[in-house]
Short mmCIF file of C-alpha atoms and ligand atoms in Angstrom, two decimals:
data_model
loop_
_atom_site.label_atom_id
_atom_site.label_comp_id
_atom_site.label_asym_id
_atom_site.label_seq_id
_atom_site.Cartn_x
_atom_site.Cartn_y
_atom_site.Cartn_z
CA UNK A 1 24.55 -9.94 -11.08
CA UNK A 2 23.57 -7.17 -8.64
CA UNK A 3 21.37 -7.83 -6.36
CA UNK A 4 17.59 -6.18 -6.55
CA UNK A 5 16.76 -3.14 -4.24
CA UNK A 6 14.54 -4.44 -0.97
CA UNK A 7 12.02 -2.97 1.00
CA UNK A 8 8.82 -4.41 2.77
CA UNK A 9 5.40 -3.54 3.08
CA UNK A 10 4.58 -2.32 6.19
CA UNK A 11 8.11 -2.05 7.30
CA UNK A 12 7.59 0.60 9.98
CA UNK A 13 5.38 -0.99 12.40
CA UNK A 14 4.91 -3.04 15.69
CA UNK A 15 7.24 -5.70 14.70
CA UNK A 16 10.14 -2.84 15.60
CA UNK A 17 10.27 -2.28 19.57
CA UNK A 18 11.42 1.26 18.95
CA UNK A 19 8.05 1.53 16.71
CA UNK A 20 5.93 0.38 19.94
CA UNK A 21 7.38 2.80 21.49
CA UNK A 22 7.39 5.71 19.88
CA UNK A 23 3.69 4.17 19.25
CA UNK A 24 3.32 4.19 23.18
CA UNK A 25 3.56 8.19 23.69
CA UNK A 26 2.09 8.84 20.49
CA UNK A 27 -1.60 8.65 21.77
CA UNK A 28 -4.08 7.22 18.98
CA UNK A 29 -2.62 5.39 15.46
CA UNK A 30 -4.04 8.53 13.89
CA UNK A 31 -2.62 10.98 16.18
CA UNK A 32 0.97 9.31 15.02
CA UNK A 33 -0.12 9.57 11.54
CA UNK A 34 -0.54 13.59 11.87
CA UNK A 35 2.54 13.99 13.96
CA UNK A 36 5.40 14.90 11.31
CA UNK A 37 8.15 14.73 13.70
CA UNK A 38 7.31 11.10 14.45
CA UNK A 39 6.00 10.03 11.72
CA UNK A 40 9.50 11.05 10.04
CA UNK A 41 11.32 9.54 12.73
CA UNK A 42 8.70 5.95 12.73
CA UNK A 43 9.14 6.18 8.04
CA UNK A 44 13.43 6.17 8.83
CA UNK A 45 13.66 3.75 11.81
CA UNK A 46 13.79 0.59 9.10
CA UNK A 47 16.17 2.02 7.29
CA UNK A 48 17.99 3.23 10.24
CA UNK A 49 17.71 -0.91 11.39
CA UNK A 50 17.98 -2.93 8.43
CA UNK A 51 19.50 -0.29 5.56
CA UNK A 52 16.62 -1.02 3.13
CA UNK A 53 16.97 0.68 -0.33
CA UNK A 54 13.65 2.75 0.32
CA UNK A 55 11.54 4.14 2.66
CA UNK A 56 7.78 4.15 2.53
CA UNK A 57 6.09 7.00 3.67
CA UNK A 58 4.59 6.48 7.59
CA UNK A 59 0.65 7.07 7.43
CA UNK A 60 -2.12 4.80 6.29
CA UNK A 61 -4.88 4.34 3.34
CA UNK A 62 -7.41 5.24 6.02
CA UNK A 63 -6.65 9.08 5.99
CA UNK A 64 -8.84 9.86 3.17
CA UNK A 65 -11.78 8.66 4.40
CA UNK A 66 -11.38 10.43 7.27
CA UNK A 67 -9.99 14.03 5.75
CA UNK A 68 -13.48 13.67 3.31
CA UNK A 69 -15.30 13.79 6.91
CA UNK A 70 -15.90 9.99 7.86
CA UNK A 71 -15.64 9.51 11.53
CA UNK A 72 -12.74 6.85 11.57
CA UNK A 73 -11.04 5.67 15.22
CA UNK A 74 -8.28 2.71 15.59
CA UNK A 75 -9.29 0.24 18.14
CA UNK A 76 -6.21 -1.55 20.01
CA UNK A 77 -5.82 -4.95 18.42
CA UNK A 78 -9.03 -4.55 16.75
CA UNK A 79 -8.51 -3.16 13.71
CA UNK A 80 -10.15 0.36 11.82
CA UNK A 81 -13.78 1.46 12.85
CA UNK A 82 -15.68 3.61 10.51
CA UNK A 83 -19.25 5.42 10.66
CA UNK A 84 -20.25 2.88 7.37
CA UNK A 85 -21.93 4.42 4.32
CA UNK A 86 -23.59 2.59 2.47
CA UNK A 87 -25.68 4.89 -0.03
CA UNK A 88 -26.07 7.89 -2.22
CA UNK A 89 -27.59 9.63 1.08
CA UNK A 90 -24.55 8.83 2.87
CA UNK A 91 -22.65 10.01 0.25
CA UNK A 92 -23.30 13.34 0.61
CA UNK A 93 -21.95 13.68 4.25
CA UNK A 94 -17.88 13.66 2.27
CA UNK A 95 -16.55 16.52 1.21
CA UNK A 96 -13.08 17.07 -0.30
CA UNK A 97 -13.13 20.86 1.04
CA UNK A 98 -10.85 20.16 4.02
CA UNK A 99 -8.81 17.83 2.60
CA UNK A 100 -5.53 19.42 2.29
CA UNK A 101 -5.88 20.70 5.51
CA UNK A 102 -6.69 17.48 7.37
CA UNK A 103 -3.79 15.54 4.94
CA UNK A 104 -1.15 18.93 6.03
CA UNK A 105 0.85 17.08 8.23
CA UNK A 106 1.12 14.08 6.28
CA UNK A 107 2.99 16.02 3.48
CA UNK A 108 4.91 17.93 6.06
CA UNK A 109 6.48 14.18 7.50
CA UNK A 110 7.14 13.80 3.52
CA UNK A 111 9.01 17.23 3.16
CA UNK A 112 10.94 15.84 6.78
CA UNK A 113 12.23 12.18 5.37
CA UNK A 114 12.93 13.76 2.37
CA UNK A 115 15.46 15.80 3.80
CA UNK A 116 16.45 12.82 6.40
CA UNK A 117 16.95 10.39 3.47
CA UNK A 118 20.16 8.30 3.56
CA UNK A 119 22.16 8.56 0.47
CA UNK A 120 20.82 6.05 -2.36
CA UNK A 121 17.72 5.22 -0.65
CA UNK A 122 14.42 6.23 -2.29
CA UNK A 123 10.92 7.45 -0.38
CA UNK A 124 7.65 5.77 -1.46
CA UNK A 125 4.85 7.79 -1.13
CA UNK A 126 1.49 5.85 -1.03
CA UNK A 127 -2.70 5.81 -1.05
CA UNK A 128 -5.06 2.88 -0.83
CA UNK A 129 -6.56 2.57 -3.92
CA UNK A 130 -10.28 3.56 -4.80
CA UNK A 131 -11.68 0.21 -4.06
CA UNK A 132 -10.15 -1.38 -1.31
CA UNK A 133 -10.77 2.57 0.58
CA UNK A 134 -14.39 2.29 -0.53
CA UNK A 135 -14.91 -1.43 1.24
CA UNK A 136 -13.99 -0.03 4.51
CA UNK A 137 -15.67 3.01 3.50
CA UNK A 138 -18.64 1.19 3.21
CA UNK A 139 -18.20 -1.78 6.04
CA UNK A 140 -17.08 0.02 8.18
CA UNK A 141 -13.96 -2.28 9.20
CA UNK A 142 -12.25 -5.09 7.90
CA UNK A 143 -14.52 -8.14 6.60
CA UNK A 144 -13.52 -10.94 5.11
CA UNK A 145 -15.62 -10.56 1.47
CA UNK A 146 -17.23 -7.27 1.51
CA UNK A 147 -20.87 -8.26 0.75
CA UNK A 148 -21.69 -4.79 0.96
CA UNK A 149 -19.40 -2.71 -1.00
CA UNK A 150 -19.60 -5.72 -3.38
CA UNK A 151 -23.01 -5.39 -3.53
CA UNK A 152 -23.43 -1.88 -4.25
CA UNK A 153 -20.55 -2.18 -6.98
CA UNK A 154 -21.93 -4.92 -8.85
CA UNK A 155 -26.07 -4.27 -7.82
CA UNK A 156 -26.00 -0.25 -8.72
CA UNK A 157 -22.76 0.28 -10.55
CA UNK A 158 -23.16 4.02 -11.71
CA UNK A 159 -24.29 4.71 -7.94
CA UNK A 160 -21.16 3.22 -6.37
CA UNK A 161 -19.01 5.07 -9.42
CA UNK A 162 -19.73 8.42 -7.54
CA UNK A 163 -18.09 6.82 -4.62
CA UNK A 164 -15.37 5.63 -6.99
CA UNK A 165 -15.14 9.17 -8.72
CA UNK A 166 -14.47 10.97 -5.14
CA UNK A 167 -11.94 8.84 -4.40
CA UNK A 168 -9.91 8.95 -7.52
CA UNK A 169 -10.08 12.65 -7.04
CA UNK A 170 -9.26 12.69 -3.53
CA UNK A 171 -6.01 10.44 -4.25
CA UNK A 172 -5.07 12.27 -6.99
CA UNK A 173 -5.03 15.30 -5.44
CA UNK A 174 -3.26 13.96 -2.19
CA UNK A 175 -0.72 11.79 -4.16
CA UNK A 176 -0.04 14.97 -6.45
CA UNK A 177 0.99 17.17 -3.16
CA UNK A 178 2.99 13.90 -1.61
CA UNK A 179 5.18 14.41 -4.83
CA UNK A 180 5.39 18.11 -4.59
CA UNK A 181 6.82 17.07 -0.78
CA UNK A 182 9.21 14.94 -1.99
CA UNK A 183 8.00 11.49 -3.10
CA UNK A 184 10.07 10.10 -5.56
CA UNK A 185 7.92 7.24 -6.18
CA UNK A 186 4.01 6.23 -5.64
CA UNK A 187 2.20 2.92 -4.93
CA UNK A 188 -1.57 2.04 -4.20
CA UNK A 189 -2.59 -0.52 -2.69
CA UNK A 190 -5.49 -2.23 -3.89
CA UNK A 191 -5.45 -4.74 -0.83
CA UNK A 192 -9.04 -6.39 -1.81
CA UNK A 193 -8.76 -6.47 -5.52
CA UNK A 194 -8.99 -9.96 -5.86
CA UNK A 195 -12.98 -10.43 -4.55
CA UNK A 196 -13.62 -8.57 -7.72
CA UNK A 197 -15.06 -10.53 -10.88
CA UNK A 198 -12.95 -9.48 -14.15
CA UNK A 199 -15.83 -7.17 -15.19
CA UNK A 200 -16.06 -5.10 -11.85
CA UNK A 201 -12.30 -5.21 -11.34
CA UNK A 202 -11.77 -3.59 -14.35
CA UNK A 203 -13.81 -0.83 -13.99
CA UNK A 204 -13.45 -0.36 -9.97
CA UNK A 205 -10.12 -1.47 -9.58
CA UNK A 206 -8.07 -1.42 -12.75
CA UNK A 207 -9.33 1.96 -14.36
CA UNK A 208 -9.22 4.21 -11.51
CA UNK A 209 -5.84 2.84 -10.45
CA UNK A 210 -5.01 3.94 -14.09
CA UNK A 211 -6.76 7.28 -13.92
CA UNK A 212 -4.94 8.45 -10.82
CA UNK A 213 -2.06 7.18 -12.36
CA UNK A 214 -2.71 9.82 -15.90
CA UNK A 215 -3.42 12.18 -13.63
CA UNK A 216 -0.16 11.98 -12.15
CA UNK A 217 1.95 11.68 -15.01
CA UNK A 218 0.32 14.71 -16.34
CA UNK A 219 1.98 16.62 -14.11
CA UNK A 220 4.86 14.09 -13.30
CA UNK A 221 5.72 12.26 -16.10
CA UNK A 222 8.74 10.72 -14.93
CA UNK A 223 7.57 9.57 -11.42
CA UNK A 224 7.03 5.88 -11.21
CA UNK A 225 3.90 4.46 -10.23
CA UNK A 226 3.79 1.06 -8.67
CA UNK A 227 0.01 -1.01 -8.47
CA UNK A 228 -0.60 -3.70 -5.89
CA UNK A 229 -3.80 -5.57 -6.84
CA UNK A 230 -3.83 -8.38 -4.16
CA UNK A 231 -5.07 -11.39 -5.15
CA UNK A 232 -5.75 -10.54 -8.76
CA UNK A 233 -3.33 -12.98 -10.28
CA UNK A 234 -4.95 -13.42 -13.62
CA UNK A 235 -5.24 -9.67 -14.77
CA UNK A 236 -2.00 -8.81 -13.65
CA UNK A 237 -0.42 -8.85 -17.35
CA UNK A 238 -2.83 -6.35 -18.54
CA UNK A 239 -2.24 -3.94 -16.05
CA UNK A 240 1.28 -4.43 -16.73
CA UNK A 241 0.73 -3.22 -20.13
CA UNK A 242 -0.95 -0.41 -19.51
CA UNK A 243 1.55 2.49 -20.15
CA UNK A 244 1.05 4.61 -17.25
CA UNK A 245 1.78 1.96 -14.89
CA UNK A 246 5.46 1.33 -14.13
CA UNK A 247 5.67 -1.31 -11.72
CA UNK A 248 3.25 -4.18 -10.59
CA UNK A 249 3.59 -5.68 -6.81
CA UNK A 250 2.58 -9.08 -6.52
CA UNK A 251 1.26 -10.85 -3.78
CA UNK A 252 2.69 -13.93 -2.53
CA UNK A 253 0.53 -16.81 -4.19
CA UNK A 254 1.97 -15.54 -7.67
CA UNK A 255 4.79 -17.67 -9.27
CA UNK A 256 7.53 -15.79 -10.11
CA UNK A 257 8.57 -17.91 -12.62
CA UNK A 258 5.86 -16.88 -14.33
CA UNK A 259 5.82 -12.89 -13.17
CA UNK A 260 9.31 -12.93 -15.57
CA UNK A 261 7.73 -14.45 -18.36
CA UNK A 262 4.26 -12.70 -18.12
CA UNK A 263 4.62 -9.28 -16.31
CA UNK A 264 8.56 -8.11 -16.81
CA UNK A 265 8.64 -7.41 -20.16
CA UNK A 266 5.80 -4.77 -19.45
CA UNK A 267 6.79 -3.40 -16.01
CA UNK A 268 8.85 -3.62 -13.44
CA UNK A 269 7.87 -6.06 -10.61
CA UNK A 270 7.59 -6.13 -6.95
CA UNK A 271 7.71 -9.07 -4.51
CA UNK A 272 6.79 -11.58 -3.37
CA UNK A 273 8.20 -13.28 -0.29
CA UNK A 274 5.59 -14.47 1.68
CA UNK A 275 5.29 -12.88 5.52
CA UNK A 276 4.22 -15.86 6.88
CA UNK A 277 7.97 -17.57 6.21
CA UNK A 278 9.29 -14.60 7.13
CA UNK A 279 8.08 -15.24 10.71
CA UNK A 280 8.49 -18.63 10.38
CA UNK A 281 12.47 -18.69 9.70
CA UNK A 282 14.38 -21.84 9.32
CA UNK A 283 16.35 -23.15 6.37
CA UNK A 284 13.25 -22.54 3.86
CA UNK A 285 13.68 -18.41 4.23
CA UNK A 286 16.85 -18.35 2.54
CA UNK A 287 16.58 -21.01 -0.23
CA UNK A 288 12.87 -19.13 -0.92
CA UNK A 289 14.03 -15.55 -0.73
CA UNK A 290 17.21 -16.99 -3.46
CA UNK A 291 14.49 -18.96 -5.67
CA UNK A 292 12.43 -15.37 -5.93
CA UNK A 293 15.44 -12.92 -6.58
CA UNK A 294 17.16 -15.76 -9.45
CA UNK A 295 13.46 -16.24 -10.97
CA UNK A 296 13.23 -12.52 -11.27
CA UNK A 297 17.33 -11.69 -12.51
CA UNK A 298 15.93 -11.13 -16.20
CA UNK A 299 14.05 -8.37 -15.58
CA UNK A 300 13.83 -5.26 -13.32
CA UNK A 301 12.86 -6.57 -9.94
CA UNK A 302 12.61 -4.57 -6.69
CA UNK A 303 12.38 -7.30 -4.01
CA UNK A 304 9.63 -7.28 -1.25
CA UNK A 305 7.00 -9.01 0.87
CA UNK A 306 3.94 -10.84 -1.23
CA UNK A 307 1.90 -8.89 1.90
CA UNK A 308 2.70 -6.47 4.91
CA UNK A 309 5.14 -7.81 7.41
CA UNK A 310 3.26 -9.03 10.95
CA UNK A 311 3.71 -7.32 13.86
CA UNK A 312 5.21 -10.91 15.69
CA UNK A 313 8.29 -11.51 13.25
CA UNK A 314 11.43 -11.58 15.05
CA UNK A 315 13.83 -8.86 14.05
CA UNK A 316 16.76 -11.40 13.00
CA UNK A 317 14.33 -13.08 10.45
CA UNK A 318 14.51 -9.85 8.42
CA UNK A 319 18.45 -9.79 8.92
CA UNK A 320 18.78 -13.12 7.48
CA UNK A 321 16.16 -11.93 4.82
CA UNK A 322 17.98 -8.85 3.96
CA UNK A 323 21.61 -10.68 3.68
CA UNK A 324 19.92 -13.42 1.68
CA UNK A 325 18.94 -11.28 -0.94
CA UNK A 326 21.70 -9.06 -1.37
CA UNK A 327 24.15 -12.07 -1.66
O1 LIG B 1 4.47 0.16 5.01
C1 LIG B 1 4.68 1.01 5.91
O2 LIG B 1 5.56 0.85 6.76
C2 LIG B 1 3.91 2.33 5.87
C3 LIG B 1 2.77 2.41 6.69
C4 LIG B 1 1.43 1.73 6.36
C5 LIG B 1 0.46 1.48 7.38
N1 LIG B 1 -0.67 1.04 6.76
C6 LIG B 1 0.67 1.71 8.81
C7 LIG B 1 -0.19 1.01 9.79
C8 LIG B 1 0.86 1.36 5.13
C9 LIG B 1 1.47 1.37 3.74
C10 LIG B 1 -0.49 0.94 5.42
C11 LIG B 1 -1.45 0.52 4.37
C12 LIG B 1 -2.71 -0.10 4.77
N2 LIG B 1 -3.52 0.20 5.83
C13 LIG B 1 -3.39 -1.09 4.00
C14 LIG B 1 -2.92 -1.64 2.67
C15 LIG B 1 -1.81 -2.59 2.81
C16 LIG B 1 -2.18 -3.92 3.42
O3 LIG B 1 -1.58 -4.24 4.44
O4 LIG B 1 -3.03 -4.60 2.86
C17 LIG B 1 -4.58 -1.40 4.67
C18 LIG B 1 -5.63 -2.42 4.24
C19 LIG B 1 -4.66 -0.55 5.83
C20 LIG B 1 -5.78 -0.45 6.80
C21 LIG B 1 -5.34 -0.79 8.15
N3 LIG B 1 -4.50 0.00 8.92
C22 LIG B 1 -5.69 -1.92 8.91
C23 LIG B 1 -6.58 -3.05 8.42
C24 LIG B 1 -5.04 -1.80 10.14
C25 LIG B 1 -5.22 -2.69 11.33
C26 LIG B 1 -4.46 -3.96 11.16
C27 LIG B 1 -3.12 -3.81 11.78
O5 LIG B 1 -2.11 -4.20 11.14
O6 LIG B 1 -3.08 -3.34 12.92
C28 LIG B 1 -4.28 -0.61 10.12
C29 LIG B 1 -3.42 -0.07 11.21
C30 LIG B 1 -2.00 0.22 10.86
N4 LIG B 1 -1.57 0.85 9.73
C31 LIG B 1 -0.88 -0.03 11.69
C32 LIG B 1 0.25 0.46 11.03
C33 LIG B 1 1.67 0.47 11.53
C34 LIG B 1 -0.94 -0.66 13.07
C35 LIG B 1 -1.58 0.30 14.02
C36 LIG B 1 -0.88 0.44 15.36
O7 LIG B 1 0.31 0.78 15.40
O8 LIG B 1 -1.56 0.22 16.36
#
């Protein structure tokens, strides 16, 4: 049995001191994010460290809002700070007309990895996904259950699917040129999925994760597109099914016992190693990481985190990881 390909979420990132400190002279998170040079350099130093099998694309989901004209700044350890919008008025101060020239030197960094790729590994290019974008969006930071974007989405529904509708645009359009860079694969990460009811997720999260996704294939049809709905456990299968949709991440509370039984047979999955045992260590990290990679040997599995890696987790945690999985 070969062992499945491994990468994490977040990989590049403070947890690496050569991250920090390329971090350190970067000035702002956003600054780094427009930088190709070091943004190539921060996408390879994982796979420079640990070998992993791909290489996600340096930037963040955050870069749309701000390339549709949303004023958004990174406070040091506090998280993303956005002007909040939180109606139709508000609305009308985006505008996709510089987009491709604010996003430039994001597919510039994908046109450098590309070239900088180590033989067999693959680059994952990424967006958030139209709904968790449109909470911060509309919050204006992190919260911890959205009352706001929630309650525009389920209050006014065809007022928040304008929102929606710029967004699935915006991605599309920005995925499309990733690709044309040198993407080989896509994921979105719909990071707040799961404070959806069924009847909102599938029309805020589900559909216009699928409709970016047609979009894509109409011009790609062979490049794989991988959905992380965190925290939507339940409605996982029926993405899965869902032709256009290749490969489903799932987070860590999801058995993956039943991921083989209920989601492989439709599309290949992702995870689900939980980061919290990652930076825990001790005996448990190797007989879990074994327990996910034999659940999953039916099927096509690419091996990952069940959520990004955090910035304290000692470097020879994700040693041990990586030589757990591959045997
Ligand atoms: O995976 C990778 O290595 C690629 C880079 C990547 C970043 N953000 C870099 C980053 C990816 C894929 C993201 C996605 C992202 N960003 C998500 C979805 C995935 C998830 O974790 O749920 C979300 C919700 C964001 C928004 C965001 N960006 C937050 C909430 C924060 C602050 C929290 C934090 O971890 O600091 C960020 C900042 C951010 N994005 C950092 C990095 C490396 C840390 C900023 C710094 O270096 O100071």
């Amino acid at each position: 049995m070969s062992p499945p390909p491994i990468w994490l979420m977040r990989q590049a990132g403070r947890y690496l001191p050569e991250y920090r400190a390329v971090r350190e002279v970067a000035g702002g998170f956003l600054n780094l994010c427009y930088d190709p040079e070091k943004a190539a350099d921060v996408t390879l130093q994982p796979l420079r460290r640990f070998g992993f099998d791909a290489a996600i694309l340096f930037s963040d989901i955050l870069v749309i809002p701000h390339a549709l004209g949303q004023d958004v700044t990174f406070e040091a350890g506090e998280g993303p700070r956005l002007e909040p919008i939180r109606d139709a008025d508000g609305l009308g101060k985006l505008s996709m007309d510089n987009l491709h020239q604010s996003l430039g030197p994001i597919y510039e960094t994908v046109k450098r990895v590309s070239a900088d790729l180590p033989d067999g590994a693959a680059l994952i290019g990424f967006a958030g996904a139209p709904w968790t974008v449109a909470t911060y969006i509309v919050e204006g930071s992190g919260s911890r259950d959205y009352p706001n974007a929630k309650a525009w989405a389920l209050g006014n529904p065809d007022g928040f699917q304008v929102l929606v509708d710029m967004l699935v645009n915006a991605t599309t359009e920005y995925l499309l040129r990733q690709v044309a860079a040198g993407a080989e694969a896509l994921q979105l990460f719909d990071t707040w999925a799961g404070v959806l009811p069924k009847y909102a997720f599938d029309r805020f999260s589900a559909e216009p994760i699928r409709e970016i996704a047609r979009r894509i294939k109409a011009e790609y049809p062979d490049i794989p597109i991988i959905a992380f709905p965190r925290g939507a456990n339940l409605y996982l299968p029926e993405m899965a099914k869902a032709p256009e949709i290749d490969a489903i991440g799932i987070d860590y509370a999801v058995d993956p016992v039943w991921a083989a039984r209920e989601i492989q047979p439709h599309a290949t999955v992702q995870g689900n190693f939980d980061p919290i045992l990652l930076l825990a260590g001790g005996d448990q990290l190797e007989r879990r990481a074994v327990e996910i990679v034999e659940a999953l040997s039916g099927g096509p599995h690419v091996f990952n985190l069940g959520h990004g890696i955090l910035p304290q987790t000692p470097l020879e945690h994700v040693e041990r990881l990586v030589k757990a999985v591959r045997g």
